[in-house]
Amino acid sequence: MVSGLTESSQISEEEMTETPRATMVLATRHKCRESSTIIFWQQNRIPIVLRTCPLPRPSYSLRRNALLTKSTLEKLNIEGLAKKVDLKGQNVLVRVDLNVPLAKDDTTVTDDTRLRSVVPTTKFLLDKGANVILCSHFGRPKGEVIETGKNGRLTPVVKPLEALLATSITKLNDCMGEEVEQAAAGLIESEVMMLENTRFYAGETKNDEVLSAGLGKLAKYFVMDAFGTAHRAHSSTAGVTKHMELSAAGYLLDKELKYLQGAVDNPKRPMMAIVGGAKVSTKIPVIESLLEKCDKILIGGGMIFTFYKALGYDIGASMVEDDLVETASALMKKAEEKGVKLLLPSDVVLADKFDNEANTAVAKVTEISGDWMGLDIGPDSIEEFQKEIEECQTIVWNGPMGVFEMSSFAEGTNAVAQMLADATEKRGATTIVGGGDSVAAVNKAGLGDRVSHISTGGGASLELLEGKTLPGVASLSEA
């Protein structure tokens, strides 16, 4: 943990040589967690011994958000829906996420991960004889009808999804209105119909009642299976439920809730969070929430330099959020008060410019200067993080350790991904990866199928971990 300092004194050069640099503060804390003595070197190279007060063991009682718990683990799921009603011949509106990347031709799907995630819920409903009406937004058309591209019509996903479902799909050119209602009324049994991009209506993102009611006329039952948009109170995620007899969570959403909320509320101990990414500003709420739940928190990514500046270190040309230096300091103080180990990297990979071909060097975090910028965690940090990870049974990861998109600065992120895969396979640890960049990194490393769960929702994952109620979940029927 970043310890509270109570006393300091000079030490001799002889004592210095007897003290391995691995005991530096922000270094190998697994070696010093039993001791109250931590050593680091100031910028003027004067060795300082920092003596710390012993801190109590963290309490394992969890601060629960009653509304969140009720709105997740006690909500009706798709199998519960099938037990309550006979779905044969009934229309079920299913909110999915069909936002897939397209090639430059604006028609070819380059990654069908999200399409494959639609299959389990859809097939279950079809097997029950239900008619599935698929509903999704696509990009950000902002109320305009756009024919092609990442903000256009959903036409490019039809054929790939037909292949995955092994059935035909009737694609409509609107998502509400008389023609859509007639098409929905004409469905007989186990048919699939796809509505047009819901965001062609500006009211979608405003939870417009007209659009909500229009969607509500198409089916008796609603299934929410788009976790990535569950944190938004939109017409097709929340408002529509007011016009349904029953609303349930699909397989994808149900799995997300059970892993994310279940693991955080009732984790196998010790529990660790690994939080990375470029900016502290986007992660403050989740770090604050995780301090209430975790035994350890590892920090990586560009945000570490804001913490280093709070500790008085020179960060060279590394990115920093100056207006959040005090916040970073407060987070470290809060961690020590709660007895949570908040671990920062002890070394970093530096570059002389933001480029994959830049000149690079590895330096201790106390030795950064000049025009050098930190773009990845260093080899010592990787080793230290591994030892900490090996002690934990529940690990939640959100955010890369460096600029992993550039191969020169991807080692830290790739190493953490491998550590989580090993923890899952070798020790049976529960490992959860959430956040777009983290997921991309794990998949890029070919380890996506070797962790316990990969979350499909970046913002939704963060808000759930923060303890917030997700509108797309809260609006579902009780189990």
mmCIF file of C-alpha atoms in Angstrom, residues 67-322:
data_model
loop_
_atom_site.group_PDB
_atom_site.id
_atom_site.type_symbol
_atom_site.label_atom_id
_atom_site.label_comp_id
_atom_site.label_asym_id
_atom_site.label_seq_id
_atom_site.Cartn_x
_atom_site.Cartn_y
_atom_site.Cartn_z
ATOM 1 C CA LEU A 67 -30.843 -0.872 -5.484
ATOM 2 C CA LEU A 68 -28.027 -2.144 -7.694
ATOM 3 C CA THR A 69 -28.100 -5.603 -6.189
ATOM 4 C CA LYS A 70 -31.846 -5.827 -6.625
ATOM 5 C CA SER A 71 -31.687 -4.516 -10.168
ATOM 6 C CA THR A 72 -29.153 -7.098 -11.225
ATOM 7 C CA LEU A 73 -29.195 -10.466 -9.552
ATOM 8 C CA GLU A 74 -32.965 -10.478 -8.862
ATOM 9 C CA LYS A 75 -34.128 -9.596 -12.347
ATOM 10 C CA LEU A 76 -36.023 -11.945 -14.648
ATOM 11 C CA ASN A 77 -33.832 -13.742 -17.163
ATOM 12 C CA ILE A 78 -34.731 -15.364 -20.453
ATOM 13 C CA GLU A 79 -35.165 -18.852 -19.037
ATOM 14 C CA GLY A 80 -37.382 -17.469 -16.299
ATOM 15 C CA LEU A 81 -39.468 -15.758 -18.971
ATOM 16 C CA ALA A 82 -39.922 -19.061 -20.807
ATOM 17 C CA LYS A 83 -41.153 -20.675 -17.594
ATOM 18 C CA LYS A 84 -43.675 -17.923 -16.915
ATOM 19 C CA VAL A 85 -45.283 -17.830 -20.357
ATOM 20 C CA ASP A 86 -45.683 -19.966 -23.465
ATOM 21 C CA LEU A 87 -43.566 -18.201 -26.075
ATOM 22 C CA LYS A 88 -44.768 -20.245 -29.046
ATOM 23 C CA GLY A 89 -45.981 -17.875 -31.740
ATOM 24 C CA GLN A 90 -45.360 -14.820 -29.560
ATOM 25 C CA ASN A 91 -43.353 -11.808 -30.700
ATOM 26 C CA VAL A 92 -40.317 -10.988 -28.558
ATOM 27 C CA LEU A 93 -38.471 -7.721 -29.098
ATOM 28 C CA VAL A 94 -34.784 -8.345 -28.416
ATOM 29 C CA ARG A 95 -32.447 -5.386 -27.902
ATOM 30 C CA VAL A 96 -28.998 -6.450 -29.101
ATOM 31 C CA ASP A 97 -25.759 -4.703 -30.001
ATOM 32 C CA LEU A 98 -24.992 -5.015 -33.705
ATOM 33 C CA ASN A 99 -22.261 -2.375 -33.746
ATOM 34 C CA VAL A 100 -19.635 -4.284 -35.691
ATOM 35 C CA PRO A 101 -16.639 -2.806 -37.523
ATOM 36 C CA LEU A 102 -16.895 -2.516 -41.301
ATOM 37 C CA ALA A 103 -14.194 -2.634 -43.959
ATOM 38 C CA LYS A 104 -13.510 0.362 -46.193
ATOM 39 C CA ASP A 105 -16.198 -0.854 -48.592
ATOM 40 C CA ASP A 106 -18.780 -0.063 -45.866
ATOM 41 C CA THR A 107 -20.416 -3.455 -46.373
ATOM 42 C CA THR A 108 -18.024 -6.157 -45.138
ATOM 43 C CA VAL A 109 -18.047 -7.020 -41.428
ATOM 44 C CA THR A 110 -14.435 -7.367 -40.241
ATOM 45 C CA ASP A 111 -15.149 -8.697 -36.730
ATOM 46 C CA ASP A 112 -18.299 -10.690 -36.000
ATOM 47 C CA THR A 113 -17.775 -10.996 -32.219
ATOM 48 C CA ARG A 114 -20.908 -9.024 -31.400
ATOM 49 C CA LEU A 115 -22.934 -10.936 -33.948
ATOM 50 C CA ARG A 116 -21.913 -14.226 -32.392
ATOM 51 C CA SER A 117 -22.979 -12.932 -28.991
ATOM 52 C CA VAL A 118 -26.517 -12.515 -30.347
ATOM 53 C CA VAL A 119 -26.845 -16.198 -31.225
ATOM 54 C CA PRO A 120 -27.516 -17.926 -27.847
ATOM 55 C CA THR A 121 -30.484 -15.767 -26.867
ATOM 56 C CA THR A 122 -31.951 -15.732 -30.360
ATOM 57 C CA LYS A 123 -31.685 -19.500 -30.796
ATOM 58 C CA PHE A 124 -33.220 -20.137 -27.384
ATOM 59 C CA LEU A 125 -36.251 -18.034 -28.279
ATOM 60 C CA LEU A 126 -36.574 -19.619 -31.723
ATOM 61 C CA ASP A 127 -36.445 -23.075 -30.150
ATOM 62 C CA LYS A 128 -39.349 -22.015 -27.957
ATOM 63 C CA GLY A 129 -41.315 -21.053 -31.044
ATOM 64 C CA ALA A 130 -41.066 -17.314 -30.477
ATOM 65 C CA ASN A 131 -40.694 -14.758 -33.243
ATOM 66 C CA VAL A 132 -37.565 -12.715 -32.634
ATOM 67 C CA ILE A 133 -37.595 -9.032 -33.563
ATOM 68 C CA LEU A 134 -34.013 -7.787 -33.372
ATOM 69 C CA CYS A 135 -33.479 -4.160 -32.437
ATOM 70 C CA SER A 136 -30.201 -2.208 -32.343
ATOM 71 C CA HIS A 137 -28.583 1.125 -32.953
ATOM 72 C CA PHE A 138 -25.621 1.414 -35.325
ATOM 73 C CA GLY A 139 -23.095 4.174 -34.773
ATOM 74 C CA ARG A 140 -24.155 7.757 -34.155
ATOM 75 C CA PRO A 141 -26.342 9.004 -37.005
ATOM 76 C CA LYS A 142 -27.870 11.628 -34.663
ATOM 77 C CA GLY A 143 -31.386 11.416 -36.013
ATOM 78 C CA GLU A 144 -30.443 11.338 -39.691
ATOM 79 C CA VAL A 145 -31.063 8.481 -42.130
ATOM 80 C CA ILE A 146 -27.651 7.506 -43.483
ATOM 81 C CA GLU A 147 -27.543 4.841 -46.175
ATOM 82 C CA THR A 148 -24.097 3.301 -45.658
ATOM 83 C CA GLY A 149 -21.127 3.310 -43.354
ATOM 84 C CA LYS A 150 -20.563 2.991 -39.628
ATOM 85 C CA ASN A 151 -23.545 5.255 -38.886
ATOM 86 C CA GLY A 152 -25.799 3.858 -41.581
ATOM 87 C CA ARG A 153 -28.336 1.125 -42.126
ATOM 88 C CA LEU A 154 -27.985 -2.299 -40.531
ATOM 89 C CA THR A 155 -27.991 -4.064 -43.908
ATOM 90 C CA PRO A 156 -24.318 -5.232 -43.723
ATOM 91 C CA VAL A 157 -24.989 -7.427 -40.671
ATOM 92 C CA VAL A 158 -27.920 -9.348 -42.146
ATOM 93 C CA LYS A 159 -26.109 -12.010 -44.194
ATOM 94 C CA PRO A 160 -23.388 -12.734 -41.591
ATOM 95 C CA LEU A 161 -26.042 -13.083 -38.890
ATOM 96 C CA GLU A 162 -28.186 -15.318 -41.105
ATOM 97 C CA ALA A 163 -25.192 -17.615 -41.487
ATOM 98 C CA LEU A 164 -24.618 -17.723 -37.732
ATOM 99 C CA LEU A 165 -28.275 -18.389 -36.947
ATOM 100 C CA ALA A 166 -28.779 -20.757 -39.896
ATOM 101 C CA THR A 167 -32.081 -19.066 -40.677
ATOM 102 C CA SER A 168 -33.386 -16.231 -42.838
ATOM 103 C CA ILE A 169 -33.885 -12.705 -41.517
ATOM 104 C CA THR A 170 -36.482 -10.242 -42.743
ATOM 105 C CA LYS A 171 -34.845 -6.804 -42.694
ATOM 106 C CA LEU A 172 -37.093 -3.715 -42.432
ATOM 107 C CA ASN A 173 -36.221 -0.142 -43.341
ATOM 108 C CA ASP A 174 -37.717 1.431 -40.223
ATOM 109 C CA CYS A 175 -38.135 0.567 -36.569
ATOM 110 C CA MET A 176 -41.648 1.864 -35.931
ATOM 111 C CA GLY A 177 -44.779 2.885 -37.757
ATOM 112 C CA GLU A 178 -47.693 1.236 -39.528
ATOM 113 C CA GLU A 179 -45.661 -0.814 -42.005
ATOM 114 C CA VAL A 180 -43.422 -2.147 -39.245
ATOM 115 C CA GLU A 181 -46.445 -3.031 -37.122
ATOM 116 C CA GLN A 182 -48.030 -4.905 -40.020
ATOM 117 C CA ALA A 183 -44.820 -6.850 -40.620
ATOM 118 C CA ALA A 184 -44.616 -7.765 -36.950
ATOM 119 C CA ALA A 185 -48.253 -8.839 -36.881
ATOM 120 C CA GLY A 186 -47.616 -11.137 -39.859
ATOM 121 C CA LEU A 187 -44.968 -13.215 -38.103
ATOM 122 C CA ILE A 188 -46.133 -16.772 -37.428
ATOM 123 C CA GLU A 189 -43.641 -18.926 -35.491
ATOM 124 C CA SER A 190 -39.849 -19.042 -35.036
ATOM 125 C CA GLU A 191 -39.226 -16.223 -37.507
ATOM 126 C CA VAL A 192 -36.562 -13.527 -37.286
ATOM 127 C CA MET A 193 -37.116 -9.892 -38.228
ATOM 128 C CA MET A 194 -34.603 -7.068 -37.931
ATOM 129 C CA LEU A 195 -35.578 -3.434 -37.382
ATOM 130 C CA GLU A 196 -33.648 -0.512 -38.812
ATOM 131 C CA ASN A 197 -31.094 1.576 -36.888
ATOM 132 C CA THR A 198 -32.961 2.988 -33.874
ATOM 133 C CA ARG A 199 -30.789 6.102 -33.815
ATOM 134 C CA PHE A 200 -32.230 7.245 -37.111
ATOM 135 C CA TYR A 201 -34.705 8.741 -34.657
ATOM 136 C CA ALA A 202 -33.169 11.520 -32.561
ATOM 137 C CA GLY A 203 -35.512 10.620 -29.729
ATOM 138 C CA GLU A 204 -33.815 7.258 -29.188
ATOM 139 C CA THR A 205 -31.031 8.680 -27.025
ATOM 140 C CA LYS A 206 -33.508 10.929 -25.182
ATOM 141 C CA ASN A 207 -35.732 8.023 -24.118
ATOM 142 C CA ASP A 208 -38.494 9.479 -26.249
ATOM 143 C CA GLU A 209 -41.934 8.166 -25.295
ATOM 144 C CA VAL A 210 -43.199 8.139 -28.886
ATOM 145 C CA LEU A 211 -40.404 5.830 -30.010
ATOM 146 C CA SER A 212 -40.734 3.719 -26.863
ATOM 147 C CA ALA A 213 -44.453 3.250 -27.520
ATOM 148 C CA GLY A 214 -43.832 2.562 -31.196
ATOM 149 C CA LEU A 215 -41.432 -0.244 -30.364
ATOM 150 C CA GLY A 216 -43.833 -1.488 -27.715
ATOM 151 C CA LYS A 217 -46.526 -2.133 -30.331
ATOM 152 C CA LEU A 218 -44.420 -4.796 -32.020
ATOM 153 C CA ALA A 219 -44.268 -7.435 -29.270
ATOM 154 C CA LYS A 220 -45.679 -8.595 -25.948
ATOM 155 C CA TYR A 221 -42.318 -9.392 -24.403
ATOM 156 C CA PHE A 222 -38.932 -7.702 -24.320
ATOM 157 C CA VAL A 223 -35.453 -9.155 -23.858
ATOM 158 C CA MET A 224 -32.508 -6.884 -23.100
ATOM 159 C CA ASP A 225 -29.258 -8.417 -24.323
ATOM 160 C CA ALA A 226 -27.145 -5.341 -25.113
ATOM 161 C CA PHE A 227 -25.023 -4.893 -22.013
ATOM 162 C CA GLY A 228 -22.896 -2.272 -23.738
ATOM 163 C CA THR A 229 -25.864 0.118 -23.790
ATOM 164 C CA ALA A 230 -27.478 -0.938 -20.508
ATOM 165 C CA HIS A 231 -26.048 2.133 -18.768
ATOM 166 C CA ARG A 232 -28.076 4.394 -21.056
ATOM 167 C CA ALA A 233 -31.732 5.221 -20.491
ATOM 168 C CA HIS A 234 -32.748 5.126 -24.148
ATOM 169 C CA SER A 235 -36.068 4.303 -25.773
ATOM 170 C CA SER A 236 -34.921 0.865 -26.943
ATOM 171 C CA THR A 237 -33.144 -0.060 -23.707
ATOM 172 C CA ALA A 238 -35.371 1.279 -20.939
ATOM 173 C CA GLY A 239 -38.407 3.238 -22.137
ATOM 174 C CA VAL A 240 -39.814 0.356 -24.182
ATOM 175 C CA THR A 241 -40.208 -1.832 -21.088
ATOM 176 C CA LYS A 242 -43.176 0.277 -19.964
ATOM 177 C CA HIS A 243 -45.089 -1.066 -22.951
ATOM 178 C CA MET A 244 -44.290 -4.760 -22.438
ATOM 179 C CA GLU A 245 -46.044 -7.418 -20.380
ATOM 180 C CA LEU A 246 -42.701 -8.803 -19.225
ATOM 181 C CA SER A 247 -39.079 -7.789 -19.772
ATOM 182 C CA ALA A 248 -36.128 -10.098 -19.188
ATOM 183 C CA ALA A 249 -32.348 -10.271 -19.446
ATOM 184 C CA GLY A 250 -30.899 -12.292 -22.311
ATOM 185 C CA TYR A 251 -28.028 -14.729 -21.886
ATOM 186 C CA LEU A 252 -25.334 -12.164 -22.599
ATOM 187 C CA LEU A 253 -26.676 -9.563 -20.182
ATOM 188 C CA ASP A 254 -27.387 -12.178 -17.514
ATOM 189 C CA LYS A 255 -23.818 -13.476 -17.738
ATOM 190 C CA GLU A 256 -22.385 -9.958 -17.503
ATOM 191 C CA LEU A 257 -24.394 -9.233 -14.377
ATOM 192 C CA LYS A 258 -23.538 -12.504 -12.697
ATOM 193 C CA TYR A 259 -19.824 -12.135 -13.327
ATOM 194 C CA LEU A 260 -19.369 -8.432 -12.731
ATOM 195 C CA GLN A 261 -21.835 -7.881 -9.916
ATOM 196 C CA GLY A 262 -21.580 -11.371 -8.462
ATOM 197 C CA ALA A 263 -17.788 -11.440 -8.408
ATOM 198 C CA VAL A 264 -17.539 -7.972 -6.891
ATOM 199 C CA ASP A 265 -20.227 -8.476 -4.249
ATOM 200 C CA ASN A 266 -19.144 -11.966 -3.253
ATOM 201 C CA PRO A 267 -15.583 -12.490 -4.504
ATOM 202 C CA LYS A 268 -13.092 -15.196 -3.759
ATOM 203 C CA ARG A 269 -10.391 -13.513 -1.690
ATOM 204 C CA PRO A 270 -7.987 -11.855 -2.066
ATOM 205 C CA MET A 271 -9.576 -9.625 -4.691
ATOM 206 C CA MET A 272 -7.573 -7.390 -6.999
ATOM 207 C CA ALA A 273 -8.430 -4.706 -9.520
ATOM 208 C CA ILE A 274 -6.004 -3.744 -12.278
ATOM 209 C CA VAL A 275 -6.863 -0.283 -13.541
ATOM 210 C CA GLY A 276 -5.115 1.230 -16.531
ATOM 211 C CA GLY A 277 -5.713 3.628 -19.362
ATOM 212 C CA ALA A 278 -4.587 7.081 -20.308
ATOM 213 C CA LYS A 279 -6.526 9.312 -17.943
ATOM 214 C CA VAL A 280 -7.246 9.336 -14.232
ATOM 215 C CA SER A 281 -10.346 11.433 -14.907
ATOM 216 C CA THR A 282 -12.191 8.547 -16.544
ATOM 217 C CA LYS A 283 -11.352 6.095 -13.753
ATOM 218 C CA ILE A 284 -11.750 8.106 -10.522
ATOM 219 C CA PRO A 285 -15.253 6.834 -9.661
ATOM 220 C CA VAL A 286 -14.358 3.200 -10.336
ATOM 221 C CA ILE A 287 -11.148 3.418 -8.290
ATOM 222 C CA GLU A 288 -13.065 4.993 -5.400
ATOM 223 C CA SER A 289 -15.637 2.221 -5.567
ATOM 224 C CA LEU A 290 -13.036 -0.529 -5.849
ATOM 225 C CA LEU A 291 -11.295 0.781 -2.736
ATOM 226 C CA GLU A 292 -14.408 -0.352 -0.890
ATOM 227 C CA LYS A 293 -14.216 -3.858 -2.334
ATOM 228 C CA CYS A 294 -10.637 -4.827 -3.183
ATOM 229 C CA ASP A 295 -7.653 -6.004 -1.198
ATOM 230 C CA LYS A 296 -5.237 -4.744 -3.863
ATOM 231 C CA ILE A 297 -5.365 -2.277 -6.745
ATOM 232 C CA LEU A 298 -2.668 -2.162 -9.425
ATOM 233 C CA ILE A 299 -2.431 1.064 -11.427
ATOM 234 C CA GLY A 300 -0.952 1.243 -14.922
ATOM 235 C CA GLY A 301 -1.247 3.176 -18.153
ATOM 236 C CA GLY A 302 -0.798 6.880 -18.725
ATOM 237 C CA MET A 303 -2.649 7.750 -15.539
ATOM 238 C CA ILE A 304 0.324 6.670 -13.392
ATOM 239 C CA PHE A 305 2.138 9.922 -14.133
ATOM 240 C CA THR A 306 -0.536 11.970 -12.417
ATOM 241 C CA PHE A 307 0.084 9.830 -9.324
ATOM 242 C CA TYR A 308 3.852 10.258 -9.676
ATOM 243 C CA LYS A 309 3.468 14.005 -9.878
ATOM 244 C CA ALA A 310 1.376 13.850 -6.709
ATOM 245 C CA LEU A 311 4.370 12.091 -5.108
ATOM 246 C CA GLY A 312 6.681 14.878 -6.241
ATOM 247 C CA TYR A 313 8.467 13.000 -9.015
ATOM 248 C CA ASP A 314 9.770 14.499 -12.248
ATOM 249 C CA ILE A 315 7.696 12.911 -15.050
ATOM 250 C CA GLY A 316 9.532 14.427 -18.008
ATOM 251 C CA ALA A 317 7.266 14.809 -21.043
ATOM 252 C CA SER A 318 4.825 12.122 -19.888
ATOM 253 C CA MET A 319 1.127 12.905 -20.025
ATOM 254 C CA VAL A 320 -0.388 14.288 -16.840
ATOM 255 C CA GLU A 321 -3.696 15.732 -15.711
ATOM 256 C CA ASP A 322 -2.507 18.637 -13.580
#
